[in-house]
C-alpha positions as a Markdown table, in Angstrom:
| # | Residue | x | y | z |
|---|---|---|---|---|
| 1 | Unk | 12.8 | 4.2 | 12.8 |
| 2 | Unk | 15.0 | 5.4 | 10.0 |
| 3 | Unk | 15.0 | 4.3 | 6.5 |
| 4 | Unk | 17.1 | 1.7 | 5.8 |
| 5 | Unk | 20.1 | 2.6 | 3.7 |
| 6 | Unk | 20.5 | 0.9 | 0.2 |
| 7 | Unk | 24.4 | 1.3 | -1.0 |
| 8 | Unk | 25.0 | 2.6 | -4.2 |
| 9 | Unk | 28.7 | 2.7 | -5.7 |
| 10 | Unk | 27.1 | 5.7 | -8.5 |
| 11 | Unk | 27.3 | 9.1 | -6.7 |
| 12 | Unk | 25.1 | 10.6 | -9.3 |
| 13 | Unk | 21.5 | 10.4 | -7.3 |
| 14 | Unk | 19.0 | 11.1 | -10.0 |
| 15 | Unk | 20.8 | 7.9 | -11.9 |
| 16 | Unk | 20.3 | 5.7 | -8.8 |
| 17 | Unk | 16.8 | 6.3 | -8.8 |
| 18 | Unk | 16.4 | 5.6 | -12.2 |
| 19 | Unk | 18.4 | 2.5 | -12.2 |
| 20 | Unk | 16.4 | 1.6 | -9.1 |
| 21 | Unk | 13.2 | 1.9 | -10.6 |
| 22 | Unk | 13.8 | 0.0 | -13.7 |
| 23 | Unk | 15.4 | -2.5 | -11.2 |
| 24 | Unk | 11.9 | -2.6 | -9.8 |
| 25 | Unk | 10.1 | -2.9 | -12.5 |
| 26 | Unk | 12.0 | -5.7 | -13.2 |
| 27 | Unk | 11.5 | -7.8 | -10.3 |
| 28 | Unk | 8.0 | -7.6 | -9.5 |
| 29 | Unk | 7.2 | -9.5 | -12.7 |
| 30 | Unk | 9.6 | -12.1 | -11.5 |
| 31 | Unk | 8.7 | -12.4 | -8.2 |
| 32 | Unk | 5.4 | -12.4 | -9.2 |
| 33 | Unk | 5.9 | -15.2 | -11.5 |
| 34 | Unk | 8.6 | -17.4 | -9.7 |
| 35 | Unk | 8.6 | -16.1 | -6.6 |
| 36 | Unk | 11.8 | -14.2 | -4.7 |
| 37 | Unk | 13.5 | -17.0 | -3.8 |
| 38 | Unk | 13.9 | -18.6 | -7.1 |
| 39 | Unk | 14.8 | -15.4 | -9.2 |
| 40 | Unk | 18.4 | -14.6 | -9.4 |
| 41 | Unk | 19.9 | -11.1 | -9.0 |
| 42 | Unk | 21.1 | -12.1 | -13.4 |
| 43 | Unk | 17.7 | -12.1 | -14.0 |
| 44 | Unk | 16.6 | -8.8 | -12.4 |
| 45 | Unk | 19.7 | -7.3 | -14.2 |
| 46 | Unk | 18.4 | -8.6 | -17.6 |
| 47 | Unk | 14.8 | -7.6 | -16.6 |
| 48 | Unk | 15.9 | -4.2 | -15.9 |
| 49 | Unk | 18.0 | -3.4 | -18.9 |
| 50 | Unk | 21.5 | -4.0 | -18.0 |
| 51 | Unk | 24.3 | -6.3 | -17.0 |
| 52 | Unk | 24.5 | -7.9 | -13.5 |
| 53 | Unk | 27.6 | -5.6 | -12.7 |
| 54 | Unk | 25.7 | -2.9 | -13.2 |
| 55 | Unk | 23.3 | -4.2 | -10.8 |
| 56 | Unk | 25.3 | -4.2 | -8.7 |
| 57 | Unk | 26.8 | -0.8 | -8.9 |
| 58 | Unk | 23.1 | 0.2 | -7.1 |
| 59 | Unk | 22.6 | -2.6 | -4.8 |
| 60 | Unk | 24.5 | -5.4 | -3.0 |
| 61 | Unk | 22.3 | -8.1 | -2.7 |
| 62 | Unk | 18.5 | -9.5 | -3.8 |
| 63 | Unk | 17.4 | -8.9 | -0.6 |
| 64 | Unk | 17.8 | -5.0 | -1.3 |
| 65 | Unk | 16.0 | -5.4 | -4.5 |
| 66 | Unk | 12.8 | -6.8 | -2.5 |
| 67 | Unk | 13.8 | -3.9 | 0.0 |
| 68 | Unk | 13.2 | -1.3 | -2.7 |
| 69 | Unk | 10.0 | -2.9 | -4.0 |
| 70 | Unk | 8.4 | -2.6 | -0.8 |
| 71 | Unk | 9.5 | 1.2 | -0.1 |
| 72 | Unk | 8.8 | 2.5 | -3.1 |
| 73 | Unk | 5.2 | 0.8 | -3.2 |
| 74 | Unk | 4.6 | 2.4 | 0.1 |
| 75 | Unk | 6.1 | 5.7 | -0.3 |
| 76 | Unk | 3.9 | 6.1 | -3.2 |
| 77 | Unk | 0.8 | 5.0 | -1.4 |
| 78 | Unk | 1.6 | 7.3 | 1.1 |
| 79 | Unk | 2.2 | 10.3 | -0.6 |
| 80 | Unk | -1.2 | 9.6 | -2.5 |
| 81 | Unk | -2.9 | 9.2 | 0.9 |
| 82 | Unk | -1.5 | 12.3 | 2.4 |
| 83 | Unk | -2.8 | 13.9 | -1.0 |
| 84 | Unk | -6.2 | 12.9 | 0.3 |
| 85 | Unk | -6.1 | 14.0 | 3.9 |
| 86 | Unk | -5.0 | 17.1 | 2.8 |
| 87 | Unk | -8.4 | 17.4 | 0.4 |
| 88 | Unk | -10.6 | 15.6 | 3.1 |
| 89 | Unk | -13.8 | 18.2 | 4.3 |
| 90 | Unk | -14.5 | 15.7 | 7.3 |
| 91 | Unk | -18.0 | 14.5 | 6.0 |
| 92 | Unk | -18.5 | 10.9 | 5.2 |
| 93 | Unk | -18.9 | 11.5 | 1.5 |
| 94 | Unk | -15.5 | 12.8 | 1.7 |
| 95 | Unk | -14.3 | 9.5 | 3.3 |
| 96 | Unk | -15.9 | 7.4 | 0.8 |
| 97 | Unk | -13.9 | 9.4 | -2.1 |
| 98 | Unk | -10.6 | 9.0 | -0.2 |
| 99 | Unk | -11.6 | 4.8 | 0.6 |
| 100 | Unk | -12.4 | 5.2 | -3.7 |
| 101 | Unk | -9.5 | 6.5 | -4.1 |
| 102 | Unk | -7.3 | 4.1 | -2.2 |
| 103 | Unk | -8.6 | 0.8 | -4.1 |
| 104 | Unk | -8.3 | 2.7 | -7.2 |
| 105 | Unk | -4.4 | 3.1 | -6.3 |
| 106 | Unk | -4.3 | -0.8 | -5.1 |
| 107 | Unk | -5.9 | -2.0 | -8.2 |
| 108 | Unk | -3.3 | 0.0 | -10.4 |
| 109 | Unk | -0.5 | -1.8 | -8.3 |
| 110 | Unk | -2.2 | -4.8 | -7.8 |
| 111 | Unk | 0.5 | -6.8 | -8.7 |
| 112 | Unk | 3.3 | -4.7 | -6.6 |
| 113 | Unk | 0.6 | -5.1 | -3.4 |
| 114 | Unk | 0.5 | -8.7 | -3.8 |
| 115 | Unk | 3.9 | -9.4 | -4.7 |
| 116 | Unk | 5.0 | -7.8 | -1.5 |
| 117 | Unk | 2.6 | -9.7 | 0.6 |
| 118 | Unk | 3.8 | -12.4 | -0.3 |
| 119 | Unk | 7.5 | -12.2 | -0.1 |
| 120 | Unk | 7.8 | -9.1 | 3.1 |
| 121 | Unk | 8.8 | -12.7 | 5.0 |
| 122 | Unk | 11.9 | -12.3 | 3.2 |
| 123 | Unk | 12.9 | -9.1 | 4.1 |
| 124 | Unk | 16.0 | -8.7 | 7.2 |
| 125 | Unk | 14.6 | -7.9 | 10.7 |
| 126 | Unk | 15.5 | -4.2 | 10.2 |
| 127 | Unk | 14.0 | -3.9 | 6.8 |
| 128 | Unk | 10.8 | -6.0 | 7.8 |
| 129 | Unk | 10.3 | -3.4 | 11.0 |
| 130 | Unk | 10.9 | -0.4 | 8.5 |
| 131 | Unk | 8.3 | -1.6 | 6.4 |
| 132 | Unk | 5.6 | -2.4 | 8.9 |
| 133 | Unk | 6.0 | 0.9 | 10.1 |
| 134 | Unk | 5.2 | 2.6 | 6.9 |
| 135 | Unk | 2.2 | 0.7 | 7.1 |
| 136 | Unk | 0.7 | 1.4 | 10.4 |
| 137 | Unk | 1.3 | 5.2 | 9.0 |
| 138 | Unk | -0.7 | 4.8 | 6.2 |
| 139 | Unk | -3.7 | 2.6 | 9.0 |
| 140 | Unk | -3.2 | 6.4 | 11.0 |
| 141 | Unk | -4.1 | 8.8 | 7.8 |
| 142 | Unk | -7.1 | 7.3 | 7.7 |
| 143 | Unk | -7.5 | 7.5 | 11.5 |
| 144 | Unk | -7.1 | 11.1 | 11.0 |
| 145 | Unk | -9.7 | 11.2 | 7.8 |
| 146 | Unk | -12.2 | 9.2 | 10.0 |
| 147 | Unk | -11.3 | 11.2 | 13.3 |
| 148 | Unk | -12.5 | 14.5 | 11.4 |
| 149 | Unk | -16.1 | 13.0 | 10.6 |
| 150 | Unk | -16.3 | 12.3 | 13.9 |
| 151 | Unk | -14.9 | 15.5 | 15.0 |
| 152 | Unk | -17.4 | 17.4 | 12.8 |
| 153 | Unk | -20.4 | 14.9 | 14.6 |
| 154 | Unk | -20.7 | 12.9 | 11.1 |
| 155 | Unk | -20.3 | 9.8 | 12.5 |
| 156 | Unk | -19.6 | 8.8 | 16.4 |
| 157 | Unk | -17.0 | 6.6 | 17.2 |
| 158 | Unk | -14.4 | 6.4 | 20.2 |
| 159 | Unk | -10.8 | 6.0 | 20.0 |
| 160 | Unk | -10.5 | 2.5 | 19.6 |
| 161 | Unk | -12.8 | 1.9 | 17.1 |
| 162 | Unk | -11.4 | 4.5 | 15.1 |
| 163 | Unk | -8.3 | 2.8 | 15.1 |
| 164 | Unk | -10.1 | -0.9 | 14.0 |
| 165 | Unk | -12.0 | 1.0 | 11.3 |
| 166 | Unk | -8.8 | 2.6 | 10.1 |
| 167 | Unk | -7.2 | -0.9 | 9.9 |
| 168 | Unk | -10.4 | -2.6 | 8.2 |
| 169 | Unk | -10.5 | 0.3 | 5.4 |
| 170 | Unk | -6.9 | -0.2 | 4.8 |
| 171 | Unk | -7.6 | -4.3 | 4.9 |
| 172 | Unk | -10.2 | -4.4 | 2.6 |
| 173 | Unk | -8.3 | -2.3 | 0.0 |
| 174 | Unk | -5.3 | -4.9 | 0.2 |
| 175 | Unk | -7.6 | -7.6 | -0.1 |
| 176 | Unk | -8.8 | -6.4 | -3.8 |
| 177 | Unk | -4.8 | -7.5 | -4.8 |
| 178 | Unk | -4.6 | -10.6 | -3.4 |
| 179 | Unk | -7.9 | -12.3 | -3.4 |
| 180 | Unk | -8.7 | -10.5 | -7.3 |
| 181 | Unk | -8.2 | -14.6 | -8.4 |
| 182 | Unk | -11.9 | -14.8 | -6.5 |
| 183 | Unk | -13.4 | -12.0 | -6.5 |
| 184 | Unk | -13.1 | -10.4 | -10.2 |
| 185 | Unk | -15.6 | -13.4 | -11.0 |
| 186 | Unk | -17.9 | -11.8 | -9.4 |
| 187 | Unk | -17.4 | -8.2 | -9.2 |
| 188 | Unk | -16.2 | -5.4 | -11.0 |
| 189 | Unk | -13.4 | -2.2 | -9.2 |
| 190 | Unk | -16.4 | 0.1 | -9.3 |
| 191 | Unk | -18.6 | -2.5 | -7.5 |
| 192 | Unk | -16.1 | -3.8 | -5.1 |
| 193 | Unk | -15.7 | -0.3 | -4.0 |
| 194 | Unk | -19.1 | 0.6 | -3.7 |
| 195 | Unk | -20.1 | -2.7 | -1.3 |
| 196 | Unk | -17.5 | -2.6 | 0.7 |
| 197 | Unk | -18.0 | 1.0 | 1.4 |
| 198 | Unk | -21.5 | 0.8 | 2.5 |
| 199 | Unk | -21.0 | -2.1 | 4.7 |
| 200 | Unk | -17.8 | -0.6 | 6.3 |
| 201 | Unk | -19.9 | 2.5 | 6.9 |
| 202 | Unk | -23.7 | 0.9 | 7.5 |
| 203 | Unk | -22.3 | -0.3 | 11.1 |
| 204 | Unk | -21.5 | 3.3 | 12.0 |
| 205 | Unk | -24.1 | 4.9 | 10.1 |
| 206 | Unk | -26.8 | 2.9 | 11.8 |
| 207 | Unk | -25.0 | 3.3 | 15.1 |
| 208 | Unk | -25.9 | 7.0 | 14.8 |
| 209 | Unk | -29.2 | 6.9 | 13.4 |
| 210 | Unk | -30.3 | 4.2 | 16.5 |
| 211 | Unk | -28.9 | 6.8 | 18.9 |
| 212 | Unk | -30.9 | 9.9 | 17.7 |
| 213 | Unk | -33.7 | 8.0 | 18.0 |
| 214 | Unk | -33.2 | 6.8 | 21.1 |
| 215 | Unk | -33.5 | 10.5 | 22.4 |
C-alpha cells in the first residue's frame, strides 16, 4: 500500500516538513490532554506557531494532522529498527540490545505511542490500513533479528512462533507507553527492560536447554 498523500498548497518541500513537524509537535500535547476529537485545527495552529490559514496551507483537515502524527512516529521507529537489524550478529545478546533499544525509543515517545493508540480509531479507512501496515513491518524486523538466532542455532523456534514472539516483543515495548500510569510505581525503564527480557526469552531459552538434555 502506498503512503497516503497529505496536500500541501507550499511547493517548497523542506518548509512543509518543517511546518509539519511543528504541527505535530503541536497536537500530540493536545490530543494527549483533550483528546482528538475535542481539539480544534485553531488550536493546533496556535500550538504550532502560526495562524490557522497557515495551517492550512499544509494540510486540509484535523484528520490529516492525526495522519501525520501517526507516520512520522512510525517512520522514525522504523528507521531506528532497521538501524538495529542492520547491527544485529544473530546471538541472543544481540537481541536483547535491539529489544533495549526499542523501549528506550518508546519511552522517549511515550507520549506520541500513547496518543496514537488511543485516537488511530480516528483515522479514514485508507489511512488506518496505511498505518497498520507500518506496523506489522516493524512486528517483521524483529522476525528477521529473531530468525538469525535461530539461524545461527542460538535459540530454536519454528516459523510461527517466530512470528508470535515478534509480536509479543513489539507488545510489550507498546505496553511501557500506555500502561506507565501502573507500572512506573513499581518499576524503573532499566528494570522494565530487564524483566521483560528474561521472561520473553526464559520460554525459549529453556526450550533449548530441555532439548539438549533430552539427547
Amino acid at each position: 500500500m502506498e503512503k497516503r498523500e497529505v496536500h500541501a498548497s507550499v511547493k517548497d518541500e523542506r518548509l512543509v516538513e518543517k511546518r509539519r513537524k511543528q504541527m505535530i509537535k503541536g497536537a500530540v500535547t493536545l490530543f494527549r490532554e483533550k483528546g482528538f476529537h475535542r481539539t480544534t485545527t485553531r488550536e493546533i495552529a496556535k500550538a504550532a506557531g502560526f495562524s490557522i490559514g497557515t495551517l492550512y496551507e499544509y494540510i486540509r483537515s484535523k484528520e490529516d494532522v492525526l495522519y501525520l502524527v501517526c507516520d512520522y512516529i512510525y517512520e522514525q521507529f522504523q528507521e531506528n529498527l532497521q538501524e538495529e537489524f542492520h547491527k544485529s550478529d544473530g546471538t541472543v545478546e544481540g537481541l536483547k540490545r535491539s529489544i533495549a533499544y526499542f523501549y528506550q525509543s518508546i519511552d522517549e515517545r511515550q507520549d506520541e505511542v500513547l496518543v496514537m493508540y488511543q485516537e488511530v480509531k480516528a483515522l479514514t479507512k485508507d489511512a488506518l490500513s496505511y498505518v497498520l501496515k507500518k506496523e506489522i513491518e516493524m512486528v517483521s524486523i524483529f522476525e528477521q533479528l529473531i530468525q538469525r538466532c535461530v539461524d545461527k542455532g542460538e535459540i530454536e523456534l519454528n516459523e510461527k512462533e517466530v512470528c508470535l514472539m515478534a509480536h509479543n516483543i513489539f507488545v510489550h515495548g507498546q505496553m511501557w507507553s500506555f500502561r506507565r500510569w501502573a507500572l512506573n510505581k513499581t518499576y524503573n525503564l532499566e528494570e522494565y527492560i530487564e524483566l521483560q527480557t528474561d521472561l520473553l526469552l526464559k520460554g525459549i531459552l529453556n526450550k533449548r536447554d530441555v532439548e539438549s538434555k533430552t539427547f
